[in-house]
Amino acid sequence: MQEYDIVVAGGGPAGLQFAREIGRRSDYAVAVLEANDALTDNDKSTGGTFDQVIEGYDIPDDVVMAARPDVIFEGPNAASTLAIPNYVLDFPAFLKFLGEDAAGDGVEIHTGVRVQEPVIEDGAVAGVRCTSDGETVTYRADLVVDATGPAGALTTELGMWDREAAQRGIGKEYEVEGRFDADSMLFRFDHEYAPGGYAWVFPGGDGVFKVGVCWIDDFYERHRPPDDGSIDDYVEQWAGADPRWEIDEIRAVHAGQAISDNSINQRATDGLVAVGDSVSSINPLFGEGIRPGMESAEMAADVAIDALDAGDVSRQFLRRYERRWNGEKGSKWKTQRIVGELLYDFDASQQNGFVERSGGLSAEQLDRLQRYELTIGDLLELYPFRPKDVRKVPTLLRHLR
């Protein structure tokens, strides 16, 4: 049995950022438990991100594959260039940096350790049971952090949020070498290439780019043709769809799933906080996970340090983090969920209209779009309403409860 002040289950961006925060700001003993044999094996993200991550969390240039000043939105027959600065991360190198930075402040990184279940004592989480090299290992801690991603290894066991009621989606991409002439982060909203979702191409610099497809399952079922194939077929189709790029070699394949709701979930219980996708921090509009995951980790770390200093890791104390997340993100994520419900169910003419209207947004509106802080006025300006959309009102209203 091993004992620490804090045990973090999961070595993705949220778990590692939590560990960085604690290591940098306290002397508490922290262990991060990662199921893969190396942090760099956790390679499921496209790595697209924005200023708030690069500048806000001191991310070095050597883990950034490309930085570009704008984003291209495309529909079936429309395109707009939006002045939104963006970055594409070398995701394995990014995770390696986060882990090494945390370790430099005394955090222990334990790889090859898969968290199985919480240890419960007197109604509170007191540690985790894991498997490592075929053996069962117990880690005890004053505070446990679930950062296990969509699997929610601990939050699911503890019944902290209803994953079955959430929306599900999948994505897959190729990281390739070849020619990419557009040289901007490109999103295409077009059911031909990504029914119920979007397709993308992200520049990686030096003849490298990422090409992929994702969708939300509910809307995929509504918009897919009856004789379509797998997501692999869609990625292949999209990869060969446009003369602006040409693939010479596929050097990596990334795939993952998203499970999302409006993120207003239980984030704390006695002895445990949950961060990142283990409790649906992912943005429900574009599926961005890195930034909200790291933001949730920072919020949780603020409260965790205070809780350990006070010797009180009860839900009553730890839910300060939950209240802060819900207060700062909850209403915004509800709005993003509504926009997503509309966007991914648009017909082709509405997809074109959305893209064209996006191109007319002011600099201030584009900043709000990138920050997920669009106002009702912004949304009305963006939305290409059709009379048939009235039937969607009952579905949309349930997200406002």
mmCIF file of C-alpha atoms in Angstrom, residues 67-260:
data_model
loop_
_atom_site.group_PDB
_atom_site.id
_atom_site.type_symbol
_atom_site.label_atom_id
_atom_site.label_comp_id
_atom_site.label_asym_id
_atom_site.label_seq_id
_atom_site.Cartn_x
_atom_site.Cartn_y
_atom_site.Cartn_z
ATOM 1 C CA ALA A 67 0.517 28.717 -34.771
ATOM 2 C CA ARG A 68 -1.843 30.470 -37.182
ATOM 3 C CA PRO A 69 -3.733 33.789 -37.092
ATOM 4 C CA ASP A 70 -7.058 32.605 -38.449
ATOM 5 C CA VAL A 71 -9.609 29.814 -38.805
ATOM 6 C CA ILE A 72 -11.578 28.846 -41.910
ATOM 7 C CA PHE A 73 -15.235 27.796 -41.558
ATOM 8 C CA GLU A 74 -16.712 26.026 -44.576
ATOM 9 C CA GLY A 75 -20.147 24.744 -45.494
ATOM 10 C CA PRO A 76 -21.129 22.735 -48.560
ATOM 11 C CA ASN A 77 -21.028 25.898 -50.718
ATOM 12 C CA ALA A 78 -19.700 28.670 -48.499
ATOM 13 C CA ALA A 79 -16.493 29.693 -46.749
ATOM 14 C CA SER A 80 -15.417 32.393 -44.302
ATOM 15 C CA THR A 81 -12.058 33.220 -42.764
ATOM 16 C CA LEU A 82 -12.259 34.201 -39.080
ATOM 17 C CA ALA A 83 -9.478 36.125 -37.343
ATOM 18 C CA ILE A 84 -9.097 33.734 -34.404
ATOM 19 C CA PRO A 85 -5.468 32.948 -33.460
ATOM 20 C CA ASN A 86 -4.979 29.225 -32.898
ATOM 21 C CA TYR A 87 -2.355 26.570 -32.201
ATOM 22 C CA VAL A 88 -1.853 22.905 -33.005
ATOM 23 C CA LEU A 89 -0.025 20.966 -30.302
ATOM 24 C CA ASP A 90 2.231 17.963 -30.623
ATOM 25 C CA PHE A 91 -0.032 16.224 -28.130
ATOM 26 C CA PRO A 92 2.382 13.517 -26.890
ATOM 27 C CA ALA A 93 5.118 16.148 -26.455
ATOM 28 C CA PHE A 94 2.600 18.366 -24.655
ATOM 29 C CA LEU A 95 1.774 15.596 -22.162
ATOM 30 C CA LYS A 96 5.456 14.845 -21.685
ATOM 31 C CA PHE A 97 6.109 18.506 -20.876
ATOM 32 C CA LEU A 98 3.237 18.668 -18.374
ATOM 33 C CA GLY A 99 4.476 15.514 -16.635
ATOM 34 C CA GLU A 100 8.100 16.611 -16.510
ATOM 35 C CA ASP A 101 7.129 20.052 -15.273
ATOM 36 C CA ALA A 102 5.023 18.542 -12.484
ATOM 37 C CA ALA A 103 7.802 16.082 -11.604
ATOM 38 C CA GLY A 104 10.214 19.002 -11.323
ATOM 39 C CA ASP A 105 8.083 20.238 -8.427
ATOM 40 C CA GLY A 106 8.121 16.881 -6.660
ATOM 41 C CA VAL A 107 5.070 15.177 -8.185
ATOM 42 C CA GLU A 108 5.512 11.429 -8.748
ATOM 43 C CA ILE A 109 4.324 10.055 -12.103
ATOM 44 C CA HIS A 110 3.408 6.361 -11.949
ATOM 45 C CA THR A 111 2.764 4.849 -15.387
ATOM 46 C CA GLY A 112 1.336 1.411 -16.137
ATOM 47 C CA VAL A 113 -1.087 1.803 -13.227
ATOM 48 C CA ARG A 114 -4.771 1.407 -14.097
ATOM 49 C CA VAL A 115 -7.246 2.727 -11.546
ATOM 50 C CA GLN A 116 -10.133 0.305 -11.036
ATOM 51 C CA GLU A 117 -12.277 1.586 -8.190
ATOM 52 C CA PRO A 118 -12.357 3.944 -5.213
ATOM 53 C CA VAL A 119 -11.520 2.813 -1.696
ATOM 54 C CA ILE A 120 -14.406 3.860 0.543
ATOM 55 C CA GLU A 121 -14.061 4.190 4.318
ATOM 56 C CA ASP A 122 -16.801 5.599 6.558
ATOM 57 C CA GLY A 123 -18.658 6.862 3.519
ATOM 58 C CA ALA A 124 -15.716 8.847 2.133
ATOM 59 C CA VAL A 125 -13.186 8.172 -0.617
ATOM 60 C CA ALA A 126 -9.897 7.261 1.047
ATOM 61 C CA GLY A 127 -7.879 6.032 -1.931
ATOM 62 C CA VAL A 128 -8.021 3.892 -5.074
ATOM 63 C CA ARG A 129 -7.465 0.265 -6.033
ATOM 64 C CA CYS A 130 -5.416 -0.278 -9.165
ATOM 65 C CA THR A 131 -3.770 -2.958 -11.220
ATOM 66 C CA SER A 132 -0.108 -2.786 -12.178
ATOM 67 C CA ASP A 133 1.917 -5.591 -13.760
ATOM 68 C CA GLY A 134 -0.940 -7.992 -13.035
ATOM 69 C CA GLU A 135 -0.967 -7.138 -9.326
ATOM 70 C CA THR A 136 -3.587 -5.298 -7.284
ATOM 71 C CA VAL A 137 -2.173 -2.162 -5.693
ATOM 72 C CA THR A 138 -3.856 0.203 -3.242
ATOM 73 C CA TYR A 139 -3.030 3.896 -3.028
ATOM 74 C CA ARG A 140 -4.331 5.767 -0.005
ATOM 75 C CA ALA A 141 -4.755 9.538 0.003
ATOM 76 C CA ASP A 142 -6.406 12.359 1.877
ATOM 77 C CA LEU A 143 -7.794 13.532 -1.466
ATOM 78 C CA VAL A 144 -8.387 11.628 -4.693
ATOM 79 C CA VAL A 145 -8.799 13.309 -8.095
ATOM 80 C CA ASP A 146 -10.663 11.599 -10.928
ATOM 81 C CA ALA A 147 -9.043 12.686 -14.198
ATOM 82 C CA THR A 148 -9.677 9.443 -16.098
ATOM 83 C CA GLY A 149 -11.411 11.110 -19.045
ATOM 84 C CA PRO A 150 -14.693 9.934 -20.592
ATOM 85 C CA ALA A 151 -14.384 6.556 -18.856
ATOM 86 C CA GLY A 152 -15.018 8.288 -15.523
ATOM 87 C CA ALA A 153 -13.530 5.328 -13.657
ATOM 88 C CA LEU A 154 -14.359 6.811 -10.258
ATOM 89 C CA THR A 155 -17.211 9.236 -10.964
ATOM 90 C CA THR A 156 -19.171 6.454 -12.645
ATOM 91 C CA GLU A 157 -18.651 4.082 -9.732
ATOM 92 C CA LEU A 158 -19.695 6.825 -7.305
ATOM 93 C CA GLY A 159 -22.774 7.822 -9.329
ATOM 94 C CA MET A 160 -21.657 11.445 -9.591
ATOM 95 C CA TRP A 161 -23.193 12.065 -13.026
ATOM 96 C CA ASP A 162 -25.463 10.245 -15.429
ATOM 97 C CA ARG A 163 -23.239 9.312 -18.348
ATOM 98 C CA GLU A 164 -26.057 7.346 -19.980
ATOM 99 C CA ALA A 165 -28.154 10.511 -20.342
ATOM 100 C CA ALA A 166 -25.319 12.451 -22.006
ATOM 101 C CA GLN A 167 -24.671 12.853 -25.701
ATOM 102 C CA ARG A 168 -21.978 10.701 -27.231
ATOM 103 C CA GLY A 169 -19.724 11.331 -30.154
ATOM 104 C CA ILE A 170 -16.663 9.915 -31.835
ATOM 105 C CA GLY A 171 -13.774 11.331 -33.808
ATOM 106 C CA LYS A 172 -10.863 10.004 -35.812
ATOM 107 C CA GLU A 173 -7.967 11.655 -37.597
ATOM 108 C CA TYR A 174 -4.814 10.935 -39.535
ATOM 109 C CA GLU A 175 -1.624 12.816 -38.790
ATOM 110 C CA VAL A 176 0.048 12.909 -42.168
ATOM 111 C CA GLU A 177 2.947 14.171 -44.208
ATOM 112 C CA GLY A 178 2.199 15.861 -47.503
ATOM 113 C CA ARG A 179 1.042 19.148 -48.975
ATOM 114 C CA PHE A 180 -1.520 21.460 -47.352
ATOM 115 C CA ASP A 181 -2.001 24.728 -49.216
ATOM 116 C CA ALA A 182 -4.673 26.384 -47.055
ATOM 117 C CA ASP A 183 -2.304 26.906 -44.089
ATOM 118 C CA SER A 184 -5.155 27.713 -41.667
ATOM 119 C CA MET A 185 -7.122 25.632 -39.181
ATOM 120 C CA LEU A 186 -10.110 24.503 -41.263
ATOM 121 C CA PHE A 187 -13.526 23.273 -40.097
ATOM 122 C CA ARG A 188 -16.102 22.002 -42.598
ATOM 123 C CA PHE A 189 -19.768 21.655 -41.620
ATOM 124 C CA ASP A 190 -21.099 19.345 -44.310
ATOM 125 C CA HIS A 191 -23.112 16.155 -43.865
ATOM 126 C CA GLU A 192 -21.508 14.661 -46.978
ATOM 127 C CA TYR A 193 -18.175 14.404 -45.170
ATOM 128 C CA ALA A 194 -19.261 14.396 -41.511
ATOM 129 C CA PRO A 195 -22.970 13.682 -40.981
ATOM 130 C CA GLY A 196 -24.036 15.251 -37.694
ATOM 131 C CA GLY A 197 -20.616 16.757 -37.016
ATOM 132 C CA TYR A 198 -17.714 18.394 -38.806
ATOM 133 C CA ALA A 199 -14.543 17.552 -40.680
ATOM 134 C CA TRP A 200 -11.230 19.338 -40.134
ATOM 135 C CA VAL A 201 -7.737 19.906 -41.388
ATOM 136 C CA PHE A 202 -5.167 21.349 -38.962
ATOM 137 C CA PRO A 203 -1.759 22.528 -40.206
ATOM 138 C CA GLY A 204 1.199 21.096 -38.317
ATOM 139 C CA GLY A 205 4.075 22.857 -40.064
ATOM 140 C CA ASP A 206 7.008 21.380 -42.003
ATOM 141 C CA GLY A 207 4.815 19.389 -44.364
ATOM 142 C CA VAL A 208 2.693 17.841 -41.586
ATOM 143 C CA PHE A 209 -1.057 18.247 -41.059
ATOM 144 C CA LYS A 210 -3.972 16.508 -39.357
ATOM 145 C CA VAL A 211 -7.133 15.522 -41.209
ATOM 146 C CA GLY A 212 -10.151 14.115 -39.408
ATOM 147 C CA VAL A 213 -13.878 13.700 -38.914
ATOM 148 C CA CYS A 214 -16.134 13.727 -35.853
ATOM 149 C CA TRP A 215 -19.833 13.603 -35.150
ATOM 150 C CA ILE A 216 -22.436 13.459 -32.413
ATOM 151 C CA ASP A 217 -24.137 10.080 -32.534
ATOM 152 C CA ASP A 218 -27.716 11.432 -32.349
ATOM 153 C CA PHE A 219 -27.235 13.721 -35.335
ATOM 154 C CA TYR A 220 -25.139 11.231 -37.250
ATOM 155 C CA GLU A 221 -28.075 8.817 -37.174
ATOM 156 C CA ARG A 222 -30.357 11.556 -38.448
ATOM 157 C CA HIS A 223 -28.165 12.730 -41.327
ATOM 158 C CA ARG A 224 -26.200 9.713 -42.505
ATOM 159 C CA PRO A 225 -27.153 8.051 -45.780
ATOM 160 C CA PRO A 226 -28.698 4.579 -45.445
ATOM 161 C CA ASP A 227 -25.760 2.809 -47.091
ATOM 162 C CA ASP A 228 -22.850 4.654 -45.473
ATOM 163 C CA GLY A 229 -19.739 3.012 -44.039
ATOM 164 C CA SER A 230 -17.681 3.447 -40.883
ATOM 165 C CA ILE A 231 -15.947 6.555 -39.600
ATOM 166 C CA ASP A 232 -12.789 5.187 -41.236
ATOM 167 C CA ASP A 233 -14.532 5.451 -44.597
ATOM 168 C CA TYR A 234 -15.464 9.057 -43.882
ATOM 169 C CA VAL A 235 -11.903 9.953 -42.889
ATOM 170 C CA GLU A 236 -10.613 8.328 -46.069
ATOM 171 C CA GLN A 237 -13.179 10.213 -48.139
ATOM 172 C CA TRP A 238 -12.352 13.547 -46.506
ATOM 173 C CA ALA A 239 -8.602 12.948 -46.771
ATOM 174 C CA GLY A 240 -8.915 12.638 -50.537
ATOM 175 C CA ALA A 241 -11.629 15.213 -51.039
ATOM 176 C CA ASP A 242 -9.833 18.439 -51.876
ATOM 177 C CA PRO A 243 -7.000 19.589 -54.167
ATOM 178 C CA ARG A 244 -5.747 21.938 -51.420
ATOM 179 C CA TRP A 245 -4.057 18.996 -49.756
ATOM 180 C CA GLU A 246 -2.358 15.801 -50.782
ATOM 181 C CA ILE A 247 -1.219 13.021 -48.457
ATOM 182 C CA ASP A 248 2.110 11.307 -49.000
ATOM 183 C CA GLU A 249 2.235 9.244 -45.807
ATOM 184 C CA ILE A 250 0.066 8.571 -42.752
ATOM 185 C CA ARG A 251 2.364 8.719 -39.749
ATOM 186 C CA ALA A 252 -0.164 8.368 -36.901
ATOM 187 C CA VAL A 253 -3.855 7.636 -36.323
ATOM 188 C CA HIS A 254 -5.751 9.207 -33.416
ATOM 189 C CA ALA A 255 -9.251 8.264 -32.299
ATOM 190 C CA GLY A 256 -11.412 8.989 -29.291
ATOM 191 C CA GLN A 257 -14.886 9.446 -27.937
ATOM 192 C CA ALA A 258 -16.720 12.292 -26.245
ATOM 193 C CA ILE A 259 -19.451 12.041 -23.632
ATOM 194 C CA SER A 260 -20.947 15.438 -22.912
#
